[in-house]
Tab-separated table of C-alpha atoms and ligand atoms in Angstrom:
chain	number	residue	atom	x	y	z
A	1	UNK	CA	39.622	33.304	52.292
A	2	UNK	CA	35.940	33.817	50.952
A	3	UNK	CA	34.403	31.925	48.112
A	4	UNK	CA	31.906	34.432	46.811
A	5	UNK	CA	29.889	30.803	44.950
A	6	UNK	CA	26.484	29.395	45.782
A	7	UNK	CA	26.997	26.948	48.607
A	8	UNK	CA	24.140	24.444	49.292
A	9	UNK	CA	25.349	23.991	53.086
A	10	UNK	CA	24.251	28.223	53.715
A	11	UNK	CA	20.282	26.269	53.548
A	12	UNK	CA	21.366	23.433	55.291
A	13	UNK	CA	22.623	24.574	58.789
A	14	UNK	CA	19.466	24.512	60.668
A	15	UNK	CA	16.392	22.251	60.609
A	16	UNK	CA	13.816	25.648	59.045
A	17	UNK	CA	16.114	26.365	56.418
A	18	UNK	CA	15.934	22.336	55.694
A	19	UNK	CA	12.215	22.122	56.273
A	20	UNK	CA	11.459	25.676	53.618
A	21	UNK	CA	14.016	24.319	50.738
A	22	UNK	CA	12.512	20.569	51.205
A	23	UNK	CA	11.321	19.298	47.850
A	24	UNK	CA	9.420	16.217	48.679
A	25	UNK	CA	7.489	16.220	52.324
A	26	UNK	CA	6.354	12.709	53.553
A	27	UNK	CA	2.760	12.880	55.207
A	28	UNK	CA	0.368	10.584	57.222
A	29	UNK	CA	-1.988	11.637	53.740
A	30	UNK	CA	0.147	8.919	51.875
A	31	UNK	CA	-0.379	6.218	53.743
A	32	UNK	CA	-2.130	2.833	53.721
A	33	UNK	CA	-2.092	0.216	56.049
A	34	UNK	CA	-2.577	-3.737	54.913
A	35	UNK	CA	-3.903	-6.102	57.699
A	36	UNK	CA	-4.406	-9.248	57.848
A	37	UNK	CA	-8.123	-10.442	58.498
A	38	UNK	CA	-8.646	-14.178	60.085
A	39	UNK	CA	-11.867	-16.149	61.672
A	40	UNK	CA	-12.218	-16.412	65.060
A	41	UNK	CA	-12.833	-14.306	68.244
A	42	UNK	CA	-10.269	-12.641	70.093
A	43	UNK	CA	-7.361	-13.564	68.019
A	44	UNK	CA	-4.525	-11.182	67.253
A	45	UNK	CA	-1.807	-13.415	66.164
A	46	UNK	CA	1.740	-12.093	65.648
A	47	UNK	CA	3.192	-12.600	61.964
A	48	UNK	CA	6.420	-14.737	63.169
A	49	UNK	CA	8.456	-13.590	59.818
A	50	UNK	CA	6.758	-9.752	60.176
A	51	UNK	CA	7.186	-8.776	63.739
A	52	UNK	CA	4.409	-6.151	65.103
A	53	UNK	CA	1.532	-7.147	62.469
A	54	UNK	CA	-0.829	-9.473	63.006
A	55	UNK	CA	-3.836	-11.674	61.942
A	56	UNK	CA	-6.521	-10.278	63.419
A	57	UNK	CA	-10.168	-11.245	64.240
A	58	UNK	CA	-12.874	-9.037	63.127
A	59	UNK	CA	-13.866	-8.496	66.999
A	60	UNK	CA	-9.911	-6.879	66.864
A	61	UNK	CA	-9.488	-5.648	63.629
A	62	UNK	CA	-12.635	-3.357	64.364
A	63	UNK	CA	-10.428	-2.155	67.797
A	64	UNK	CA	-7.589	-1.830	65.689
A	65	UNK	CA	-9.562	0.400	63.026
A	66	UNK	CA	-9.819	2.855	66.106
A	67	UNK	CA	-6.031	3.113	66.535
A	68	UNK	CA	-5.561	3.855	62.418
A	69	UNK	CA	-8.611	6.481	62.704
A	70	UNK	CA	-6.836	8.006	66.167
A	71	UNK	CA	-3.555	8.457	63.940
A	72	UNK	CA	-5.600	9.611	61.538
A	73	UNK	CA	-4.540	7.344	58.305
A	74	UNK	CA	-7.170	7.891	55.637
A	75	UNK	CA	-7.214	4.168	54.527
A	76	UNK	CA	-6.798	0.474	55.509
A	77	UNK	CA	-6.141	-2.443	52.940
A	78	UNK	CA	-7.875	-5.770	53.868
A	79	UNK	CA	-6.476	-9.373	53.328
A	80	UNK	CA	-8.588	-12.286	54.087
A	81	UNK	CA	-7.547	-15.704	55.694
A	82	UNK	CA	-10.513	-17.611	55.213
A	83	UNK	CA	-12.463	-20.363	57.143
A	84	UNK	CA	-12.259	-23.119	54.229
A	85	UNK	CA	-10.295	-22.742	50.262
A	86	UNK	CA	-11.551	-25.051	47.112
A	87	UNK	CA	-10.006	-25.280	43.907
A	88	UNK	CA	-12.256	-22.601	42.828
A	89	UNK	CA	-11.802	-19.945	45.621
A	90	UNK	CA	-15.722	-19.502	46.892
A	91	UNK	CA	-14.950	-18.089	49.823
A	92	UNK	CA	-13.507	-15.000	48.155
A	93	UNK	CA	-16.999	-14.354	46.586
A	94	UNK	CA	-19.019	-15.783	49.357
A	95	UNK	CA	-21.819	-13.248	50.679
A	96	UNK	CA	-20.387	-14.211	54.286
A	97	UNK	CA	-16.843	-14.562	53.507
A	98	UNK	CA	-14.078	-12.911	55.717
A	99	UNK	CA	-13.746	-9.883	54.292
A	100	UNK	CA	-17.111	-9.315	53.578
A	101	UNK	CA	-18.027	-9.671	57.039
A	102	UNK	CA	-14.972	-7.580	57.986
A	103	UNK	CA	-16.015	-4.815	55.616
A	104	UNK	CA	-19.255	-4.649	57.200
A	105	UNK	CA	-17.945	-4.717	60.932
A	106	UNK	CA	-15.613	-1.985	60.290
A	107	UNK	CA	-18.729	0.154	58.370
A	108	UNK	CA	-20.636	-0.302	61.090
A	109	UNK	CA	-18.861	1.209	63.928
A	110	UNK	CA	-16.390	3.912	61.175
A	111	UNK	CA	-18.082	5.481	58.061
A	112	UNK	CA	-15.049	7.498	57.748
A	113	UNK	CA	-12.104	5.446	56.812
A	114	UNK	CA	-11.717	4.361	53.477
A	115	UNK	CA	-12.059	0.437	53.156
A	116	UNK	CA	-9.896	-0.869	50.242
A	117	UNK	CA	-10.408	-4.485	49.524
A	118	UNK	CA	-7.799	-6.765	47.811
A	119	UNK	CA	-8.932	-8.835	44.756
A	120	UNK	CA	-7.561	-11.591	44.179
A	121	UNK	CA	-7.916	-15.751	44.526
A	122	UNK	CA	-4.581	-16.643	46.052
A	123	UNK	CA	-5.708	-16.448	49.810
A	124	UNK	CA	-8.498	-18.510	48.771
A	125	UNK	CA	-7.673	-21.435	46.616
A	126	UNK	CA	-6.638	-24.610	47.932
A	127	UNK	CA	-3.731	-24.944	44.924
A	128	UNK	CA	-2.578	-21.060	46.633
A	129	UNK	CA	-2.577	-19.381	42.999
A	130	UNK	CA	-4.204	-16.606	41.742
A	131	UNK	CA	-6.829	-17.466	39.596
A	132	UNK	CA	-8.597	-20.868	37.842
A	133	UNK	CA	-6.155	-23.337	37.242
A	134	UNK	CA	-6.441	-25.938	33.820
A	135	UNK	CA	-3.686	-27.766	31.818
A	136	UNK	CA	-2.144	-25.956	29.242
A	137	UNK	CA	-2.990	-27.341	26.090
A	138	UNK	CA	0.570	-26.461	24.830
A	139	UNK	CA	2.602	-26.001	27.338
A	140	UNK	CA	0.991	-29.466	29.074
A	141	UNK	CA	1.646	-27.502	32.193
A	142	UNK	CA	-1.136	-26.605	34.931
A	143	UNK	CA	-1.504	-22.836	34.996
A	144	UNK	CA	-4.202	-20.273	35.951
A	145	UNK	CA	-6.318	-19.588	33.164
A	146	UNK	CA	-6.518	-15.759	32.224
A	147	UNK	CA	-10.079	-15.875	31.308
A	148	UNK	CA	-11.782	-18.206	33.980
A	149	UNK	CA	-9.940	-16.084	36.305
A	150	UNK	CA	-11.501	-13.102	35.374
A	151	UNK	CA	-15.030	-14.470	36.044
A	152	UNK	CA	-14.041	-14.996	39.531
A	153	UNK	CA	-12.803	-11.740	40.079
A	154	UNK	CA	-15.328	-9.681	38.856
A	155	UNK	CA	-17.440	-11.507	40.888
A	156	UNK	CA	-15.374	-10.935	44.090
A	157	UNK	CA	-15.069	-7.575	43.284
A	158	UNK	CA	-18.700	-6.794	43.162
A	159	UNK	CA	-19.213	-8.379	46.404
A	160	UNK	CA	-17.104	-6.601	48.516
A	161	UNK	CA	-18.681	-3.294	46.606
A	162	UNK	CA	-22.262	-4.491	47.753
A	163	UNK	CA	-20.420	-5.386	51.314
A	164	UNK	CA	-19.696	-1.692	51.344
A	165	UNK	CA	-16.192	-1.676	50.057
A	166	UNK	CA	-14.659	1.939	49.481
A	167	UNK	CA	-12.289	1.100	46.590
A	168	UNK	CA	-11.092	-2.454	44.916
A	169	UNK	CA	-7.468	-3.673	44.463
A	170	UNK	CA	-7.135	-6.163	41.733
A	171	UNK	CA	-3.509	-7.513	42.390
A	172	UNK	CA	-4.207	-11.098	40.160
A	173	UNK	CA	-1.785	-9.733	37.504
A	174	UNK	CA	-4.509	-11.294	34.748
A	175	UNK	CA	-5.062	-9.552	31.286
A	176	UNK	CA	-8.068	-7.589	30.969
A	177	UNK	CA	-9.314	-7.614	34.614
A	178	UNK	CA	-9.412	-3.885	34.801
A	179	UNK	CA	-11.867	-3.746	32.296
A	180	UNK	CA	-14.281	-6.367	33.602
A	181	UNK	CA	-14.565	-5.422	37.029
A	182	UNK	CA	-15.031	-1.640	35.472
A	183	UNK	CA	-17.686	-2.525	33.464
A	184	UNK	CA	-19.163	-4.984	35.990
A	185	UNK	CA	-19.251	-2.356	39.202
A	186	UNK	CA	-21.106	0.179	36.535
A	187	UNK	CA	-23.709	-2.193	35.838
A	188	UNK	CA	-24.038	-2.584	39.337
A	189	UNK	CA	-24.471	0.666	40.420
A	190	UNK	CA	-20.778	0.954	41.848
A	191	UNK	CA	-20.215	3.155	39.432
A	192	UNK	CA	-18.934	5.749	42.051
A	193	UNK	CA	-16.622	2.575	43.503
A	194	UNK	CA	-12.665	3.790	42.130
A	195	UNK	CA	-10.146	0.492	40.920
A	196	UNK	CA	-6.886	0.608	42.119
A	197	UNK	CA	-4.939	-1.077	39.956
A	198	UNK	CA	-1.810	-3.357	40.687
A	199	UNK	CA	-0.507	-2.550	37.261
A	200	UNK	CA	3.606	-3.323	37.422
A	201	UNK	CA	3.674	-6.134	40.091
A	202	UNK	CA	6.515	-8.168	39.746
A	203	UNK	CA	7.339	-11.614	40.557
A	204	UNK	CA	9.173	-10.841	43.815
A	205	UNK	CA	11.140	-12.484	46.040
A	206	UNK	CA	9.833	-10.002	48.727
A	207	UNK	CA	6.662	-11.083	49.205
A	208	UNK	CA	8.029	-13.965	51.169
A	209	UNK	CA	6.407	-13.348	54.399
A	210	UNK	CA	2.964	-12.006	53.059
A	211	UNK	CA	2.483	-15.539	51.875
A	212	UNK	CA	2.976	-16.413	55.236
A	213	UNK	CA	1.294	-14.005	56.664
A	214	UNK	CA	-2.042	-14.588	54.264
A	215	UNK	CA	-1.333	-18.426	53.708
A	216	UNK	CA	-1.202	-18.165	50.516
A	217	UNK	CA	1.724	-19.460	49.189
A	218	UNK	CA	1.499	-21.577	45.570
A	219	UNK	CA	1.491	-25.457	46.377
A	220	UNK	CA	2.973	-26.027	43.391
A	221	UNK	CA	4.951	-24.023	40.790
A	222	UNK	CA	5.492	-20.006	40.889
A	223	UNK	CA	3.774	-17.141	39.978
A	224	UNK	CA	5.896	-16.023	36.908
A	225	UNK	CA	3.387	-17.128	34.515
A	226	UNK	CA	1.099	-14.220	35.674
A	227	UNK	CA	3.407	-11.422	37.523
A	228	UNK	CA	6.174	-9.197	35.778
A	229	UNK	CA	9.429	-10.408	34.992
A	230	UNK	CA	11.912	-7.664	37.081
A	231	UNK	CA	13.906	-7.980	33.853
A	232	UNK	CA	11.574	-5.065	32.118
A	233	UNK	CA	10.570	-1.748	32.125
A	234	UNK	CA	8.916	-1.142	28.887
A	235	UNK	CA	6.241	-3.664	29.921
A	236	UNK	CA	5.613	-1.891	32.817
A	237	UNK	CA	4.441	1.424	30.946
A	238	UNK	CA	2.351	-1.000	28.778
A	239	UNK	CA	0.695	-2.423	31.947
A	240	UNK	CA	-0.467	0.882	33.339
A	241	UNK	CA	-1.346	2.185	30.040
A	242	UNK	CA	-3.644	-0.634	29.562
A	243	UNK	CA	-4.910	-0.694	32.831
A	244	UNK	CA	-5.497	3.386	32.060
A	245	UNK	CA	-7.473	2.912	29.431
A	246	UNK	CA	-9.483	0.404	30.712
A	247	UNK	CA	-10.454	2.531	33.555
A	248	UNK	CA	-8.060	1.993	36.629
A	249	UNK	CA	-8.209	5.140	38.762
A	250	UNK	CA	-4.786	4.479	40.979
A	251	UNK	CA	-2.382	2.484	39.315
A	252	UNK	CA	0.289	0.608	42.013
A	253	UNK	CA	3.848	0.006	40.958
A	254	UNK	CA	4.854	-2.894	43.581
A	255	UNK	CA	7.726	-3.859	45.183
A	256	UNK	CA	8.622	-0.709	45.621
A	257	UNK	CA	12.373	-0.121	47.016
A	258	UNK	CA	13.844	-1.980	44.141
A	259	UNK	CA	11.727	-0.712	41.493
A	260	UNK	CA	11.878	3.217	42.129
A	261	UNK	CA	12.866	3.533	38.903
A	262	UNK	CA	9.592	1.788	37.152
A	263	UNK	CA	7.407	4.439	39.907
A	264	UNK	CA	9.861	7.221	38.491
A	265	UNK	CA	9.096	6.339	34.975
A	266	UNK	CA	5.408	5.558	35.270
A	267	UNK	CA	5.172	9.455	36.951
A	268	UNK	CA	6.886	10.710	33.915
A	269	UNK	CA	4.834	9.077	31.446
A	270	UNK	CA	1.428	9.798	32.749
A	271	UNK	CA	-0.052	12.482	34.771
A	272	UNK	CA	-2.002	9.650	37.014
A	273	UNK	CA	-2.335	8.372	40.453
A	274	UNK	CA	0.281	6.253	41.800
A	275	UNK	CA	0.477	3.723	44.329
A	276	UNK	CA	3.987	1.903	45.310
A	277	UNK	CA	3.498	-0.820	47.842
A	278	UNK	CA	6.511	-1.047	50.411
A	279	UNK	CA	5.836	-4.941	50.437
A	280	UNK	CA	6.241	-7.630	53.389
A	281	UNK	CA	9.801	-8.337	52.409
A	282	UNK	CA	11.056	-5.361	52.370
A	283	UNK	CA	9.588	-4.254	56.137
A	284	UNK	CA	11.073	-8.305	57.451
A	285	UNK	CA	14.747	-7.361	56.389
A	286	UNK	CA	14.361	-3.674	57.924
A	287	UNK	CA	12.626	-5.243	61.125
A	288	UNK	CA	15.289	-8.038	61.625
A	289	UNK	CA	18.333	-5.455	61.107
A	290	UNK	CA	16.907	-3.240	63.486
A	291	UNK	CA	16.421	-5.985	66.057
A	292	UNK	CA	19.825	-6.975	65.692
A	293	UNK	CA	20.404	-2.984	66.242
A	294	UNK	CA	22.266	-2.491	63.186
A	295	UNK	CA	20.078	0.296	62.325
A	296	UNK	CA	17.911	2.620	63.677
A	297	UNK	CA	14.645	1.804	62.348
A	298	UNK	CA	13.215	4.965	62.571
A	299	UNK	CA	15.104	6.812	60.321
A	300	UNK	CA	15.807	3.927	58.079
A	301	UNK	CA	11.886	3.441	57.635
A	302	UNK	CA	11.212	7.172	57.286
A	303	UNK	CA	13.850	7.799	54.962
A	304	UNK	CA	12.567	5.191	52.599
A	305	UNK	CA	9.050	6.144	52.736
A	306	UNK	CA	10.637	9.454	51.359
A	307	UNK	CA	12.196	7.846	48.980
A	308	UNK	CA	9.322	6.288	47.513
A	309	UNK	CA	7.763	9.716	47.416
A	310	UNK	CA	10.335	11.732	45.674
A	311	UNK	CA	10.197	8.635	43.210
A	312	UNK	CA	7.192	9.821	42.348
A	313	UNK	CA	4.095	7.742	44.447
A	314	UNK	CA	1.573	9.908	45.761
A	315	UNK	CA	0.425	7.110	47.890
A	316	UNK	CA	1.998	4.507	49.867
A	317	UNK	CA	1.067	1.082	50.875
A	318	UNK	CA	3.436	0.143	53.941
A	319	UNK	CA	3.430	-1.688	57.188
A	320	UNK	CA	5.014	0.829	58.762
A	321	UNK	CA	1.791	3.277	58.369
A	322	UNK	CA	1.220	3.253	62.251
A	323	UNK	CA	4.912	3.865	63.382
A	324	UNK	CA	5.374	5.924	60.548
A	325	UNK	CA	2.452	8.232	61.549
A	326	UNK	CA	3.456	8.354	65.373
A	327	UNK	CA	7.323	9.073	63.996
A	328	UNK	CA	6.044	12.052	61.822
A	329	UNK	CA	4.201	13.981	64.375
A	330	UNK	CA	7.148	14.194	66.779
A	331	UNK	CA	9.864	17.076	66.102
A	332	UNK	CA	12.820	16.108	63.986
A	333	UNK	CA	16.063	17.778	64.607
B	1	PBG	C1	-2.029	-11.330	46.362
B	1	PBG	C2	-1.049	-10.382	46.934
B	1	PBG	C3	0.292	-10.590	47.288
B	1	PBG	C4	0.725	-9.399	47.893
B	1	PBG	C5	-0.326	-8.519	47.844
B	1	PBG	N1	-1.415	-9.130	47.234
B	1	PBG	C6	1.125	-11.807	47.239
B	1	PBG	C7	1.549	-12.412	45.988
B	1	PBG	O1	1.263	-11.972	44.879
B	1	PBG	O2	2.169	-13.449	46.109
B	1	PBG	C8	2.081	-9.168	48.486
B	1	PBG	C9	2.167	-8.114	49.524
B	1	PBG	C10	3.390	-8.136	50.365
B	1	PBG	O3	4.358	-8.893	50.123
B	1	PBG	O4	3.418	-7.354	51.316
B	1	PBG	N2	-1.820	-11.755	45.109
C-alpha cells in the first residue's frame, strides 16, 4: 500500500538529507568559555563540584589561552579569585588586581582573542554579595545598596577597559548600571569597548558550584534582593529593554536550560544580540550523570547547546566550550 502524503522520515534517512533540512546549526562561533583566574604560580586547581575546570594561575591561564585559540573559540570570560576581599571590594578595581593582571598577560602573548571581563563585587567582598552593603532604613535589613554599588562598578569596569579588556559583563543585577558604565567608558575613551549585559539573571539554584568555584558565596542572606525572581517573565522583557536603551550591546538571558522560554521571548521581542549562559549547575548535574554513565555526555551536552540555539541565543556562555569544539569537528553519523 502507498501513501501518496508528505512524510518527514523521506529527509531523514541519511545524515546529508539531515544536515541540508537542519534549521538551527550549532558552531564553535557561539561559544564562550568562563575560567576561573587565581594568584599564585603554577596552580591549576580542579573545581571539586565542576570536574575538568579549574582555577588557574595567570602563568596557566596564559597556556590555557593557547588551547582556546588552537580550537579556535573567539572569546574567553574571566573570573577573578583575588589575593585579599574588604567590605568594599578594592581588589576588583585595583590597578594590579587579578584580572587586571590577567587581562594584560593574556594581551601580551594573544591580541586575537576577545577578552570579556565579568563585573561584578561578589568575588571580591568579604560579606560575598554583589555590591555595597548598608541597613535598610525600612526593611532594618542589611542589603546591597543599588546606588553605592554602582560607583564601584563603573569604576571596575573602566579598569579592566584601560587593562585592555575587549568587552565588559555587568552581571550585579543593580538598576541603572548599564547606563553608568556606558556613559563612564565614553568619557573614557572606551567608547569602542561593547557592554554585555546580564539582563534576565535569575536567582538560581544553579549557580551552586560557581560560588564555589569563585568563592563567592553570600556569608549571610541570599541574593533575591538583587537577581530575578524565576516566577516572571514580563520582568524579564523590562530588564533587557532597559538595559537596551541604556546602551547594552549583548544582552544575556542566564540560567539558560530552564529559562529557554525567557531567551525565546526576548528573540521575539527584539531584534538584538543574545547571550544565554549554560551556568555551573547545569554542567555539575550533566558531569556527575555522565560519570555515573547514565548518559553519554557527548550528545547530552551537544544536544543542549542546540537547544539553547534554536531558543534563540546567538551566543553561548558554557563550560563545555572546549569539548564542545573538539565534539563538533569530528563527523556525526
Ligand atoms: C557573579 C556571577 C555569578 C555567576 C556569574 N557571575 C554568581 C552569582 O550571581 O551568584 C554564575 C555563573 C555560573 O553559575 O556558572 N555575580
Amino acid at each position: 500500500m502507498k501513501f501518496p502524503f508528505y512524510r518527514p522520515r523521506r529527509l531523514r534517512k541519511n545524515r546529508q538529507f539531515r544536515r541540508m533540512v537542519r534549521e538551527t546549526t550549532l558552531s564553535v562561533d557561539d561559544f564562550i568559555l568562563p575560567l576561573f583566574v587565581c594568584p599564585g604560580k603554577g596552580v591549576k586547581k580542579e573545581i571539586s563540584s565542576m570536574p575538568g575546570i579549574y582555577q588557574l594561575s595567570i602563568d596557566m591561564l596564559v597556556e590555557e589561552i593557547k588551547e582556546i585559540d588552537k580550537l579556535n573559540i573567539p572569546g574567553v570570560i574571566l573570573f577573578g579569585i583575588p589575593e585579599s576581599k574588604d567590605e568594599i571590594g578594592s581588589t576588583a578595581y585595583a590597578d594590579d588586581g587579578i584580572i587586571q593582571e590577567a587581562i594584560r598577560a593574556i594581551k601580551s602573548e594573544n591580541k586575537d582573542i576577545m577578552v570579556i571581563t565579568d563585573v561584578c563585587m561578589c568575588e571580591y567582598t568579604s560579606h560575598g554579595h554583589c555590591g555595597y552593603i548598608k541597613k535598610d532604613p525600612v526593611t532594618g535589613r542589611f542589603d546591597v545598596d543599588n546606588d553605592e554599588t554602582l560607583k564601584l562598578l563603573v569604576k571596575e569596569a573602566i579598569s579592566h577597559a584601560k587593562a585592555g579588556a575587549d568587552m565588559v559583563a555587568p552581571s550585579d543585577m543593580m538598576d541603572g548600571r548599564i547606563a553608568c558604565i556606558r556613559k563612564a567608558l565614553d568619557e573614557n575613551g572606551f567608547e569602542n569597548i561593547p557592554i554585555m549585559a546580564y539582563s534576565a539573571k535569575y536567582s538560581s539554584g544553579f549557580y551552586g558550584p560557581f560560588r564555589d568555584a569563585a568563592e563567592s558565596p553570600p556569608a549571610f542572606g541570599n541574593r533575591k534582593t538583587y537577581q530575578m525572581d524565576p516566577c516572571n517573565t514580563n520582568e524579564a522583557i523590562r530588564e533587557v529593554e532597559m538595559d537596551i536603551e541604556e546602551g547594552a550591546d549583548i544582552v544575556m538571558v542566564k540560567p539558560a536550560l530552564p529559562y529557554l522560554d525567557i531567551i525565546q521571548r526576548v528573540k521575539d521581542q527584539f531584534n538584538y544580540p543574545i547571550a544565554a549562559y549554560n551556568v555551573s549547575g547545569e554542567y555539575s548535574m550533566i558531569k556527575a550523570a555522565a560519570q555515573n554513565g547514565w548518559l553519554s555526555e557527548k550528545d547530552t551536552v551537544l544536544e543542549l547547546l542546540t537547544c539553547i540555539k534554536r531558543a534563540g541565543a546567538d551566543i553561548i556562555l558554557t563550560y563545555w566550550a572546549k569539548d564542545a569544539a573538539k565534539w563538533l569537528s569530528e563527523q556525526e553519523d
